[in-house]
Each structure stands twice: as C-alpha cells, then as structure tokens.
PDB file of C-alpha atoms in Angstrom:
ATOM      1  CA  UNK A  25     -15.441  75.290  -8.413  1.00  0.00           C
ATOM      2  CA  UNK A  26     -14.897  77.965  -5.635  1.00  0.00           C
ATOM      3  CA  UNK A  27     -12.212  78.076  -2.852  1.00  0.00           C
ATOM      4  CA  UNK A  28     -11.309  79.818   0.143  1.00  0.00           C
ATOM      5  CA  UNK A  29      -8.116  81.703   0.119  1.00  0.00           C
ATOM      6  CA  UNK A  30      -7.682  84.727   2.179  1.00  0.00           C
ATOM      7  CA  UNK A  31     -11.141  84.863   2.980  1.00  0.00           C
ATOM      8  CA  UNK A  32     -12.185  85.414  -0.268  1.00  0.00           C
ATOM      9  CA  UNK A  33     -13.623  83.431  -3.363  1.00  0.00           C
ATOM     10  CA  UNK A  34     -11.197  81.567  -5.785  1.00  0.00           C
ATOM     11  CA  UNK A  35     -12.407  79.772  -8.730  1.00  0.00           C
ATOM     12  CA  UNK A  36     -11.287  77.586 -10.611  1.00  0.00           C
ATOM     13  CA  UNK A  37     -12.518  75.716 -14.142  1.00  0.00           C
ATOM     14  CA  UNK A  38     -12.717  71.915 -13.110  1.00  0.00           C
ATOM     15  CA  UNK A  39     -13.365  70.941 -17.770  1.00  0.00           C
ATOM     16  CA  UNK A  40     -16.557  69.924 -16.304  1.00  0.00           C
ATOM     17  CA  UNK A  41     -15.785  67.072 -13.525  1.00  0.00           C
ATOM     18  CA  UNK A  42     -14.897  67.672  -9.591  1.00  0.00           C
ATOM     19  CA  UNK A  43     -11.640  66.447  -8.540  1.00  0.00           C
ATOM     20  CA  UNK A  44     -10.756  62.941  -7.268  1.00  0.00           C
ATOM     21  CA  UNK A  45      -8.661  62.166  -4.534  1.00  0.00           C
ATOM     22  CA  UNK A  46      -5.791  60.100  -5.797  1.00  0.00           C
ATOM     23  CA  UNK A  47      -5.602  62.239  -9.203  1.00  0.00           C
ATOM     24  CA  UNK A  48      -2.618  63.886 -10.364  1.00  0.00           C
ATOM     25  CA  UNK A  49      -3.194  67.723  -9.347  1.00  0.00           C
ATOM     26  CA  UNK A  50      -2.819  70.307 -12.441  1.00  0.00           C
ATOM     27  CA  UNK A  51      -2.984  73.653 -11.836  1.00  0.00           C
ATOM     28  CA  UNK A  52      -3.278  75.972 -14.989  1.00  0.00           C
ATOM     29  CA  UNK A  53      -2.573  80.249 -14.552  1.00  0.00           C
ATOM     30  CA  UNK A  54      -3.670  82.594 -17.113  1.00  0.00           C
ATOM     31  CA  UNK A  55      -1.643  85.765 -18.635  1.00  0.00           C
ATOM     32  CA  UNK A  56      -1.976  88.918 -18.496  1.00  0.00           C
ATOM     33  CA  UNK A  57      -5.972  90.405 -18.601  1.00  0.00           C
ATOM     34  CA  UNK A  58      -6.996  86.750 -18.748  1.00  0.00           C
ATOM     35  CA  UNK A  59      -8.785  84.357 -16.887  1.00  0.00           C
ATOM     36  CA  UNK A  60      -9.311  80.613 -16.761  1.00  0.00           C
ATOM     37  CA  UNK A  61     -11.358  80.343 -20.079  1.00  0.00           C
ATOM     38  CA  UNK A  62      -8.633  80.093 -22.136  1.00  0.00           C
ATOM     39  CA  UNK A  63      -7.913  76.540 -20.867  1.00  0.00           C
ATOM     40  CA  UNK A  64     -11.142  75.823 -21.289  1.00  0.00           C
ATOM     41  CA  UNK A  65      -9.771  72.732 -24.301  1.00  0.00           C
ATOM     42  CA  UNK A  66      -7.079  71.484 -21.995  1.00  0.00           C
ATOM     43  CA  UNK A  67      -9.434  71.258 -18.768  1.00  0.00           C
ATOM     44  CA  UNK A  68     -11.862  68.943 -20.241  1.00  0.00           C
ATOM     45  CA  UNK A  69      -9.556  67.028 -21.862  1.00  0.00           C
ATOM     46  CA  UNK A  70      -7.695  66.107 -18.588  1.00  0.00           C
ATOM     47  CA  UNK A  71     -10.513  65.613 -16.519  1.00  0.00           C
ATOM     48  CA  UNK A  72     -12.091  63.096 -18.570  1.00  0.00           C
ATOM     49  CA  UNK A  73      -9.003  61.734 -18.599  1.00  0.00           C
ATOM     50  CA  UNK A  74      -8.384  61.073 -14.734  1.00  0.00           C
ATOM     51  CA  UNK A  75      -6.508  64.273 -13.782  1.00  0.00           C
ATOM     52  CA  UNK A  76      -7.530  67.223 -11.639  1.00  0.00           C
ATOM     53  CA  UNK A  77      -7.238  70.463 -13.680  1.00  0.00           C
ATOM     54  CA  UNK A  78      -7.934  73.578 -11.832  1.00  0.00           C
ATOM     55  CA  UNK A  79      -7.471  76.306 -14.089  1.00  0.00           C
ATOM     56  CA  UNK A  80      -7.417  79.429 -11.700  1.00  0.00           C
ATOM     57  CA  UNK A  81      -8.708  82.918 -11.739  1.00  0.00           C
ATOM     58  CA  UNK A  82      -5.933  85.051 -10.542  1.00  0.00           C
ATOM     59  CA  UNK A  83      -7.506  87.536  -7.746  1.00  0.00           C
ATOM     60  CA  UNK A  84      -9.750  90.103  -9.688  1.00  0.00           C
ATOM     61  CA  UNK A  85      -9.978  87.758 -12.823  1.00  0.00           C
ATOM     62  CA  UNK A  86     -12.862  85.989 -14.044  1.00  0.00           C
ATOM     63  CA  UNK A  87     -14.882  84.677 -10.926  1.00  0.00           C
ATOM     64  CA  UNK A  88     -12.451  85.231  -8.326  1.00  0.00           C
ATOM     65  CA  UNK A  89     -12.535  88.086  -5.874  1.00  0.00           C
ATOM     66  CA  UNK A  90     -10.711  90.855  -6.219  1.00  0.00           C
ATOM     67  CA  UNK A  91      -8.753  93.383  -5.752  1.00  0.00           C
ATOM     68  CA  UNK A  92      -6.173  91.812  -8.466  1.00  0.00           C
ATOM     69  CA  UNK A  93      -2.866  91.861  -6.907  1.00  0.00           C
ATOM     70  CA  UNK A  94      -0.268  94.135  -8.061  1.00  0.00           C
ATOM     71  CA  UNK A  95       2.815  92.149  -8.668  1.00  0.00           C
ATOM     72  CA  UNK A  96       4.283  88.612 -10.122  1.00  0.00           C
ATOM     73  CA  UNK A  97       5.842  87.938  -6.256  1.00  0.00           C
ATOM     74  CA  UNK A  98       2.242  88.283  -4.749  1.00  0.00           C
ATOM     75  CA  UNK A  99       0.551  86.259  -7.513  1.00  0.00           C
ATOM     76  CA  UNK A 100       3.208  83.559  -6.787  1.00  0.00           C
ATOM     77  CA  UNK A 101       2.472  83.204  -3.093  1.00  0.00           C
ATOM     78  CA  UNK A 102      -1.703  83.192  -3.622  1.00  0.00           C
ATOM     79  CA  UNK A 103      -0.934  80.608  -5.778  1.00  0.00           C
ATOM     80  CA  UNK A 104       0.909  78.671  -2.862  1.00  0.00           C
ATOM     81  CA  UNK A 105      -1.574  79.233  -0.374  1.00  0.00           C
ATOM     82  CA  UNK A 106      -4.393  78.103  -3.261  1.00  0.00           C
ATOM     83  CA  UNK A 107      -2.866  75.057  -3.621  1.00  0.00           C
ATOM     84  CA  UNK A 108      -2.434  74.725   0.054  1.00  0.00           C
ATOM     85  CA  UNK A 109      -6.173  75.205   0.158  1.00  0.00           C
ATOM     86  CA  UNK A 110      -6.775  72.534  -2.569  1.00  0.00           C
ATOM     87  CA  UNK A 111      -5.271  69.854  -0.256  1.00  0.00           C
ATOM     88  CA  UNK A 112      -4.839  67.146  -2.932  1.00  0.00           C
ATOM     89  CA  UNK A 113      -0.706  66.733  -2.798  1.00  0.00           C
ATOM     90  CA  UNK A 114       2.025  68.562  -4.943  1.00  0.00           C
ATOM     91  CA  UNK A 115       0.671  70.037  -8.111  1.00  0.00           C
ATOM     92  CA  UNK A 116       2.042  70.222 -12.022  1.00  0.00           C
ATOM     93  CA  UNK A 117       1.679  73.536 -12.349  1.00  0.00           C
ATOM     94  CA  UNK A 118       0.435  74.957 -16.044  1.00  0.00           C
ATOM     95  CA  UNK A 119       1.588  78.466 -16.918  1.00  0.00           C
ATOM     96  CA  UNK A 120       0.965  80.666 -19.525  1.00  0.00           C
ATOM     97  CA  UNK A 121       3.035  84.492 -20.265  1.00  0.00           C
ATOM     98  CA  UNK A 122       2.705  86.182 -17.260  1.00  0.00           C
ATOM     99  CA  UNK A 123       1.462  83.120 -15.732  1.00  0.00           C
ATOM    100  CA  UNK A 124       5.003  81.556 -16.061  1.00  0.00           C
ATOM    101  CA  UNK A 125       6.509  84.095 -13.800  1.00  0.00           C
ATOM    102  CA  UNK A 126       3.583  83.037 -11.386  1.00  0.00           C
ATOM    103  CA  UNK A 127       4.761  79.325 -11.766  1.00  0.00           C
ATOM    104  CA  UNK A 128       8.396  80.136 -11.549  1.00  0.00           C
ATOM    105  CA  UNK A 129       7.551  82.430  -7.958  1.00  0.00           C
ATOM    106  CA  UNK A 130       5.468  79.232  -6.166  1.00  0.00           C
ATOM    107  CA  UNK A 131       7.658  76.816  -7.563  1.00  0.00           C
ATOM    108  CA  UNK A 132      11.080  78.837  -5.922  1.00  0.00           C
ATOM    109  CA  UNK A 133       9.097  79.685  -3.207  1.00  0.00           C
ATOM    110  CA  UNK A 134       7.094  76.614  -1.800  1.00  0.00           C
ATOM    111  CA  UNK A 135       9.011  73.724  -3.321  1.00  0.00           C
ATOM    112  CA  UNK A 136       6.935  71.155  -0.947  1.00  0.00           C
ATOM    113  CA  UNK A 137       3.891  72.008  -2.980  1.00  0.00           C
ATOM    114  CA  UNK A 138       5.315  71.542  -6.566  1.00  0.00           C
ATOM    115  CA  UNK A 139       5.700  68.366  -8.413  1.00  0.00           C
ATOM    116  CA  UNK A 140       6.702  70.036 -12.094  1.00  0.00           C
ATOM    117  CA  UNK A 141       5.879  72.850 -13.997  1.00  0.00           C
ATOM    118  CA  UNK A 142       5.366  73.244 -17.911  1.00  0.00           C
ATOM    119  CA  UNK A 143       6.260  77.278 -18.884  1.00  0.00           C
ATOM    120  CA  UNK A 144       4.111  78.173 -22.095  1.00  0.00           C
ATOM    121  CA  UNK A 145       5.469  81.381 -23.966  1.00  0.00           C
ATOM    122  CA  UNK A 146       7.842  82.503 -21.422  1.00  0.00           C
ATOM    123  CA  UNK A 147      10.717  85.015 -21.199  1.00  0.00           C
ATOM    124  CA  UNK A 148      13.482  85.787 -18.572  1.00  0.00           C
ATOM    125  CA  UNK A 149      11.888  88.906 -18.975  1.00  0.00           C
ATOM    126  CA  UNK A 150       9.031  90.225 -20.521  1.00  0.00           C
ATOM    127  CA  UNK A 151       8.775  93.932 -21.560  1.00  0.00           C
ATOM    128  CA  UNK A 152       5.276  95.785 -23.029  1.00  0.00           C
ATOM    129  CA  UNK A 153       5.149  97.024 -26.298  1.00  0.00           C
ATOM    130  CA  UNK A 154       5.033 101.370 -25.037  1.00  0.00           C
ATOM    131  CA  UNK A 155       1.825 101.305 -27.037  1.00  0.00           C
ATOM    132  CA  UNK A 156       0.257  98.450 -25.733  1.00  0.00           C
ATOM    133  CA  UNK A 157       0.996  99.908 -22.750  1.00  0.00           C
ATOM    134  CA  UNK A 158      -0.577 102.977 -23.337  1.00  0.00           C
ATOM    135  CA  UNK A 159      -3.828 101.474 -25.096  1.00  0.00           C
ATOM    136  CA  UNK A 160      -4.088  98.988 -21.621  1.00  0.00           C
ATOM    137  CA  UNK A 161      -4.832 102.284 -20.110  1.00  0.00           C
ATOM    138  CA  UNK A 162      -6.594 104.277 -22.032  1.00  0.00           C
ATOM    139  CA  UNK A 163      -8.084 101.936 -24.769  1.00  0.00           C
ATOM    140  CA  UNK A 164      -8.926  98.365 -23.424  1.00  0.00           C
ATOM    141  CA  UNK A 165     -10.073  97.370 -27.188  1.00  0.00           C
ATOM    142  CA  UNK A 166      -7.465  98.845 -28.700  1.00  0.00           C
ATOM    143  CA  UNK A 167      -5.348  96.920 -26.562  1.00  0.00           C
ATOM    144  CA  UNK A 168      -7.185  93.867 -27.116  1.00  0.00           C
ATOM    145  CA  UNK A 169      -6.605  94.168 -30.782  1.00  0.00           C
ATOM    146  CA  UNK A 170      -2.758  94.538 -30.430  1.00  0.00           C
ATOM    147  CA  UNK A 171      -2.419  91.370 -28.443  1.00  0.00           C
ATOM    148  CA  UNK A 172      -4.348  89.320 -30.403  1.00  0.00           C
ATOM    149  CA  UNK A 173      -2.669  90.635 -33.358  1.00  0.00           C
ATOM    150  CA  UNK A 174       0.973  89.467 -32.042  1.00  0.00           C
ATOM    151  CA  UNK A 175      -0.258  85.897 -30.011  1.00  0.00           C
ATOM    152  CA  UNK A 176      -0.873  84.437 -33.370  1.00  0.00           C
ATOM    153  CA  UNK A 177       1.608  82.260 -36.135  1.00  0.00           C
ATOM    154  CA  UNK A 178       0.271  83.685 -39.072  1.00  0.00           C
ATOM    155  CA  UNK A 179      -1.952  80.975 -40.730  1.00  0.00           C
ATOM    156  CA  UNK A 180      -4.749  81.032 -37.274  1.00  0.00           C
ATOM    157  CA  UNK A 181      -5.137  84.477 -38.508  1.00  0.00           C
ATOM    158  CA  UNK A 182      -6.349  82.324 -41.673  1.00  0.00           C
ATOM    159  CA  UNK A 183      -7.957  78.973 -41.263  1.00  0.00           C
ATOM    160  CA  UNK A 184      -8.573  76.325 -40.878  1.00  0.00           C
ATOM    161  CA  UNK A 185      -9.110  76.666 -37.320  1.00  0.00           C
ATOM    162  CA  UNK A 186      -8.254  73.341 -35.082  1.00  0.00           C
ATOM    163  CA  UNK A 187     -11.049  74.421 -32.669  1.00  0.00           C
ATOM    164  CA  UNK A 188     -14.314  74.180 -34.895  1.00  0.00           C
ATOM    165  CA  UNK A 189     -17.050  77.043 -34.363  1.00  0.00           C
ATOM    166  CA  UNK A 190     -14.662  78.978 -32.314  1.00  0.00           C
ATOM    167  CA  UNK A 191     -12.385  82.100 -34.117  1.00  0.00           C
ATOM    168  CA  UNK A 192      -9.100  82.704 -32.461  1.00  0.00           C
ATOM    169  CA  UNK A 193      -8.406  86.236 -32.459  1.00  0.00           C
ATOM    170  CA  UNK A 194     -12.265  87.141 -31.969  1.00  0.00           C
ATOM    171  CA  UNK A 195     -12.347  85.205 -28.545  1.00  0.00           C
ATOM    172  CA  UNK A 196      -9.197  86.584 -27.248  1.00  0.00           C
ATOM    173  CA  UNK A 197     -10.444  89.772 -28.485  1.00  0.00           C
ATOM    174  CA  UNK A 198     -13.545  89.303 -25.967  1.00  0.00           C
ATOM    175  CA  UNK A 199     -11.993  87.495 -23.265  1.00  0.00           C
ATOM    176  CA  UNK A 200      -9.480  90.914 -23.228  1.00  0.00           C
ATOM    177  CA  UNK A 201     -12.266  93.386 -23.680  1.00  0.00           C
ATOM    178  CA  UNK A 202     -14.168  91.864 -20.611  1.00  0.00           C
ATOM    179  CA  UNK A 203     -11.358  92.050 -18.150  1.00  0.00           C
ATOM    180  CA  UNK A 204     -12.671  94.497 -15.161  1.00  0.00           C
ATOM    181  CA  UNK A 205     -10.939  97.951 -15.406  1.00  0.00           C
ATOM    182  CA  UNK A 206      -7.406  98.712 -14.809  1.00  0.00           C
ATOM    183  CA  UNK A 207      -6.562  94.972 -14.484  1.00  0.00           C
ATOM    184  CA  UNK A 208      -5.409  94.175 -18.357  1.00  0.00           C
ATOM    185  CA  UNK A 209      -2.786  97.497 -17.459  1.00  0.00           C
ATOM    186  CA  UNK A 210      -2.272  96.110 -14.013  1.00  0.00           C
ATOM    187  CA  UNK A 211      -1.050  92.819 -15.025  1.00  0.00           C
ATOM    188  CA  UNK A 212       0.934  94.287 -18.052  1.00  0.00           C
ATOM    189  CA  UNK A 213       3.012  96.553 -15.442  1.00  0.00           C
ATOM    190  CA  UNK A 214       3.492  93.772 -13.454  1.00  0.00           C
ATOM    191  CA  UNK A 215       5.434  91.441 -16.079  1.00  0.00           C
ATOM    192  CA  UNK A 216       7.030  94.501 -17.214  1.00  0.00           C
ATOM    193  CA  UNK A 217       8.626  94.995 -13.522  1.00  0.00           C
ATOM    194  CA  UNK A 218       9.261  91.763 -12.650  1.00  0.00           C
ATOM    195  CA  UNK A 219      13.150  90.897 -12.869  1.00  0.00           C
ATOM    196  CA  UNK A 220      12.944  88.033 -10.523  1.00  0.00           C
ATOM    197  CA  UNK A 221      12.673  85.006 -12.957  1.00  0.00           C
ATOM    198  CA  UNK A 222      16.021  83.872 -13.338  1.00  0.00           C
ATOM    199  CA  UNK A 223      16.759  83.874  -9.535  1.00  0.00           C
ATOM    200  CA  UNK A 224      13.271  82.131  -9.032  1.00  0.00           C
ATOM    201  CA  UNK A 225      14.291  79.954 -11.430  1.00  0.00           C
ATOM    202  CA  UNK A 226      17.643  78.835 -10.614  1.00  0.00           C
ATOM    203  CA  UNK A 227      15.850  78.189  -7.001  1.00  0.00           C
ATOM    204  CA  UNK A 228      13.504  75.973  -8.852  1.00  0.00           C
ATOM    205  CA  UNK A 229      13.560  71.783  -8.030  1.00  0.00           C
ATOM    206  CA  UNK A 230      11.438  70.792 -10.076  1.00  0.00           C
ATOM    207  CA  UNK A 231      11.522  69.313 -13.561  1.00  0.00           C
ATOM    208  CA  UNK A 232      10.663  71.838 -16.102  1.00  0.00           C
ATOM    209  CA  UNK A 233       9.002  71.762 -19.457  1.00  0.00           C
ATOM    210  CA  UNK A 234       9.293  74.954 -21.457  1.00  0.00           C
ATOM    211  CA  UNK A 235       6.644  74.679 -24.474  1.00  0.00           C
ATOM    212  CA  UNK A 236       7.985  77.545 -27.255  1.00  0.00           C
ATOM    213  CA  UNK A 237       5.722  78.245 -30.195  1.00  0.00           C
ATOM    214  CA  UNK A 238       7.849  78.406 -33.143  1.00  0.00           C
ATOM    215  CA  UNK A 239       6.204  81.813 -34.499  1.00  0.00           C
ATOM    216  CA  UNK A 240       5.766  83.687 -30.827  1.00  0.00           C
ATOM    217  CA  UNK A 241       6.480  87.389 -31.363  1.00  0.00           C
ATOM    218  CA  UNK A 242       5.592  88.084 -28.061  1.00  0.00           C
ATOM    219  CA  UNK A 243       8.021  85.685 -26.083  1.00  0.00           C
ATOM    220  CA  UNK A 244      10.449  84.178 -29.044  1.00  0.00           C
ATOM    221  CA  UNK A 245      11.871  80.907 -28.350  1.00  0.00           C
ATOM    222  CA  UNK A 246      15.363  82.992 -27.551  1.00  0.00           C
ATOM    223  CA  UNK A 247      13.806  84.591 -24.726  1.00  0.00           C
ATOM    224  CA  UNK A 248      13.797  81.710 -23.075  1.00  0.00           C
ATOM    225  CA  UNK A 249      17.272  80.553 -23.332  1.00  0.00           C
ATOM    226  CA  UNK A 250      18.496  82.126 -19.775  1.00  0.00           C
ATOM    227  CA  UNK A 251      15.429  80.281 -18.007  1.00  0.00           C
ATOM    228  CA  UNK A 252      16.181  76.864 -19.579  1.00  0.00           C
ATOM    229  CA  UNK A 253      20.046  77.084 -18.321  1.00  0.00           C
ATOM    230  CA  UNK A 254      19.168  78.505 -15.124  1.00  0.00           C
ATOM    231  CA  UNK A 255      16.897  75.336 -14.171  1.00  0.00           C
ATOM    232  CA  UNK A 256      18.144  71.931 -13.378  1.00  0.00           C
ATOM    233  CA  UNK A 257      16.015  69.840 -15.186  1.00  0.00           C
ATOM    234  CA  UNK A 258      14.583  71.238 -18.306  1.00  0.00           C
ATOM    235  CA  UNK A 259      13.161  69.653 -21.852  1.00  0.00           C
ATOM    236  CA  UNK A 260      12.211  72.062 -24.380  1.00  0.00           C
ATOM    237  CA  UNK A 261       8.914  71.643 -26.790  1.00  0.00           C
ATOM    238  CA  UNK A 262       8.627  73.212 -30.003  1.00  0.00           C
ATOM    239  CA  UNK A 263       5.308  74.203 -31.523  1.00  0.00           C
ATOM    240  CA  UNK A 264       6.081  74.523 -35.534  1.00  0.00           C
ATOM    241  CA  UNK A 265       2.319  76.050 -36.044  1.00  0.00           C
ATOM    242  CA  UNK A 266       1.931  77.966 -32.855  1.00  0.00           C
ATOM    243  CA  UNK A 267       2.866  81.660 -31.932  1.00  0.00           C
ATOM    244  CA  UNK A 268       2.086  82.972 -28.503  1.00  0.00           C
ATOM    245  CA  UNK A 269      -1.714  81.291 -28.161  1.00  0.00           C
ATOM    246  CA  UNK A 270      -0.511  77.595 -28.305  1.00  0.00           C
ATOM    247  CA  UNK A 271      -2.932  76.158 -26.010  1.00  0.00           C
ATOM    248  CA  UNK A 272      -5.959  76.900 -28.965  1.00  0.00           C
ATOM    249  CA  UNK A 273      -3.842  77.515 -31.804  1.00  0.00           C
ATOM    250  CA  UNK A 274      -2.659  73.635 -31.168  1.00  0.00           C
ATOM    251  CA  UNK A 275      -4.589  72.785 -28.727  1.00  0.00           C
ATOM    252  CA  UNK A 276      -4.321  68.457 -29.694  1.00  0.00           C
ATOM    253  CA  UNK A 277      -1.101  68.361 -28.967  1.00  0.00           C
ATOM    254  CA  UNK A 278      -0.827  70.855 -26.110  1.00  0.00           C
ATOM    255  CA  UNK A 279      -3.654  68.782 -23.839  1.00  0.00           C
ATOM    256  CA  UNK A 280      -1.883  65.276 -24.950  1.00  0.00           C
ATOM    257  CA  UNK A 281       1.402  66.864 -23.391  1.00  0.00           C
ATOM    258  CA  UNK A 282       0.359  68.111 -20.061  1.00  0.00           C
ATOM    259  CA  UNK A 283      -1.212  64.401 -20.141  1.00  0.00           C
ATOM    260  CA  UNK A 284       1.621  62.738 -20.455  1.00  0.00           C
ATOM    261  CA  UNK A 285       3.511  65.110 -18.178  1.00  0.00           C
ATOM    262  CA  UNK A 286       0.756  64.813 -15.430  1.00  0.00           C
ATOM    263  CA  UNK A 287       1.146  61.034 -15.601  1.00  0.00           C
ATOM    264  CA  UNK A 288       4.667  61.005 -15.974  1.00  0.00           C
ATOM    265  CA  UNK A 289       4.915  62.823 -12.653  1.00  0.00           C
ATOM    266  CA  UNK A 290       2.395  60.106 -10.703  1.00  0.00           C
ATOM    267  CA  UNK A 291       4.387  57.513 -11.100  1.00  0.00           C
TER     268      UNK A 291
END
C-alpha cells in the first residue's frame, strides 16, 4: 500500500488486507539495511485479526522512495508525518534495532500521534562492530553474513525452524544483500551516532513494552536497562529462545503480543 509523504512514495506491507477505519493502527519499522519484509509473519497475522499493520519502508528501503535519510532524528519525524498521512488515529508503534530509536524519536516528538510503543532488541545506545562497519562499506555480503551470524540464539542456526520452508539466516542474508548501495552503511552510522535515546525516552508518554531476546548479542537485555528506567510506564518481555531476530525466530508468540497490546490499547 503506497502513501504520500513529502511528495514522494511510502509503502507499506498491509499482511495482505487494506486497513479499516475503526481498527487499532500498528505501525511496524525495520533495522538497519532492512525493509518491511521482515514483518511479513506479524502483518498477516494482525490483519486477519482486525488490526491495521503498516509495516513501513523507511525512505530508500524496499518500495519507498529514496534518498534514505541520514540520521535516527530525521527517520523519527518521517515517521510522524507518515502517520499523519495515514489518518486513522494514534498508532502502536512496532520497532525493531535501529527501528527503536525511530519509535523512541516520534514517540518524544509527536506524542498526539502515539498510543504505545513495543521496542524489540533495543539499546540506549547501539555501537557497530569496526568490522561490520567496514564490510557495510566495502563488502555488502560480507556484511550480511556478520549480522546474520550475531541476530541469532544459537539453536535457529540449527532447526527446527518455527517458520516452515523458510531458513533464517539465508533470508536475512538476502533481504541484507538486496539493500540499494550505501544504505546498509548509512543506517549502521546512523545508530552508531545517535545518543539521543535516553532523552527521547524520558520525553516519552506512552506505555512501553520492551521485548528482549534472551540470547541477543547484538542488543543484550542489559542494554536496555537505562531505557526501561528512563520511561514512565514500561513492562519488560523476555524471549528464552530468541536472540536479536525475535520476530521469525519466535514469531507465535511475538504476533500474539503485539495482539494483545494493540487491543489492550483500543479499549
């Protein structure tokens, strides 16, 4: 489903059926050299369920136009004038890594058009690996192959797989590999420079759901301790088989929470 916002195209994933007014609004944001795909399980469970997911492209990501934008503070105000666009009320807004930061930014910044957020793999901060770094620039697959490496507990990079016909680290592999050039580095730098989560969310209203998986390497559960004291109204979700990829490395239990949460916040 495409928008207008800023002139340009924004799409979102709909899981399959257009919104309905009078449905609790979800909004679900990517990480970093990602794009809406990888809520691909959570958007069709929701709207076959009577919610309106919009999983987003972030400008230059998947099907949205470019040029991507260059920092966590601009991400977070396209996502306020998105959901402006949308026009269906205050949204429960889904974020994922770097897509937290995005939450945390429109959520501090444009309170009016947040109802809740739910923070998946987040950090106060979140500092690149130097070689990751390095590979985002000059070796996209390389790069593809370190983060798929660390998003993962240890028994996805086994089986079974939850998700049948689909392999974990393979996808993300892909999904990585396909991101246009310079944005997977782009993105990186950005979460790398941004120091403006616990401010955002201290400014936060909202109630808060911060959804740790219990074998993240990338953002460990500890990394989110300053976040969860900073906000006013947090619960905390632990993952026991889950490292950074929850939302397909448990994806049953991820989709029945931002149900419940979605509904929760309606009534």
């Amino acid at each position: 489903m495409n928008f207008d916002v800023d002139s340009k195209r924004a799409h979102a994933a709909t899981g399959g059926v257009e919104p309905r007014p009078g449905w609790p609004l979800v909004v679900l944001v990517h990480g970093a050299g990602m794009d809406s795909t990888v809520w691909q399980l959570q958007t069709r469970y929701l709207a076959h369920r009577g919610v309106a997911a919009l999983a987003v492209d972030l400008p230059g990501h998947g099907f949205s136009e470019g040029p991507a934008l260059a920092s966590v503070a601009e991400m977070g105000a396209w996502l306020g004038r998105f959901i402006k666009t949308v026009d269906m009320g205050q949204a429960l807004i889904v974020g994922h890594s770097m897509g937290t930061f995005v939450a945390l930014e429109t959520a501090a910044s444009r309170p009016d058009l947040v109802k809740g957020l739910v923070l998946m793999g987040t950090a106060a901060a979140m500092p690149v690996h130097p070689d990751l770094l390095k590979a985002a620039d000059n070796d996209v697959a390389a790069a593809a192959a370190l983060m798929a490496g660390w998003s993962h507990h240890p028994g996805s990079k086994l089986g079974p797989n939850p998700n049948p016909g689909q392999a974990m680290l393979g996808a993300m592999r892909a999904l990585v590999e396909m991101s246009p050039p310079g944005v997977l580095a782009g993105d990186l730098l950005a979460c790398a420079s941004y120091d403006g989560a616990l401010e955002a969310a201290a400014a936060v209203q909202a109630r808060a759901t911060i959804v740790v998986g219990a074998e993240d390497k990338m953002t460990p559960g500890r990394a989110a301790g300053p976040l969860i004291e900073a906000m006013a109204d947090t619960t905390v979700v632990v993952l026991e088989r889950a490292g950074h990829s929850m939302m397909y490395e448990d994806p049953r239990r991820v989709s029945s929470l931002l149900l419940s949460t979605a509904r929760g916040l309606a009534v």
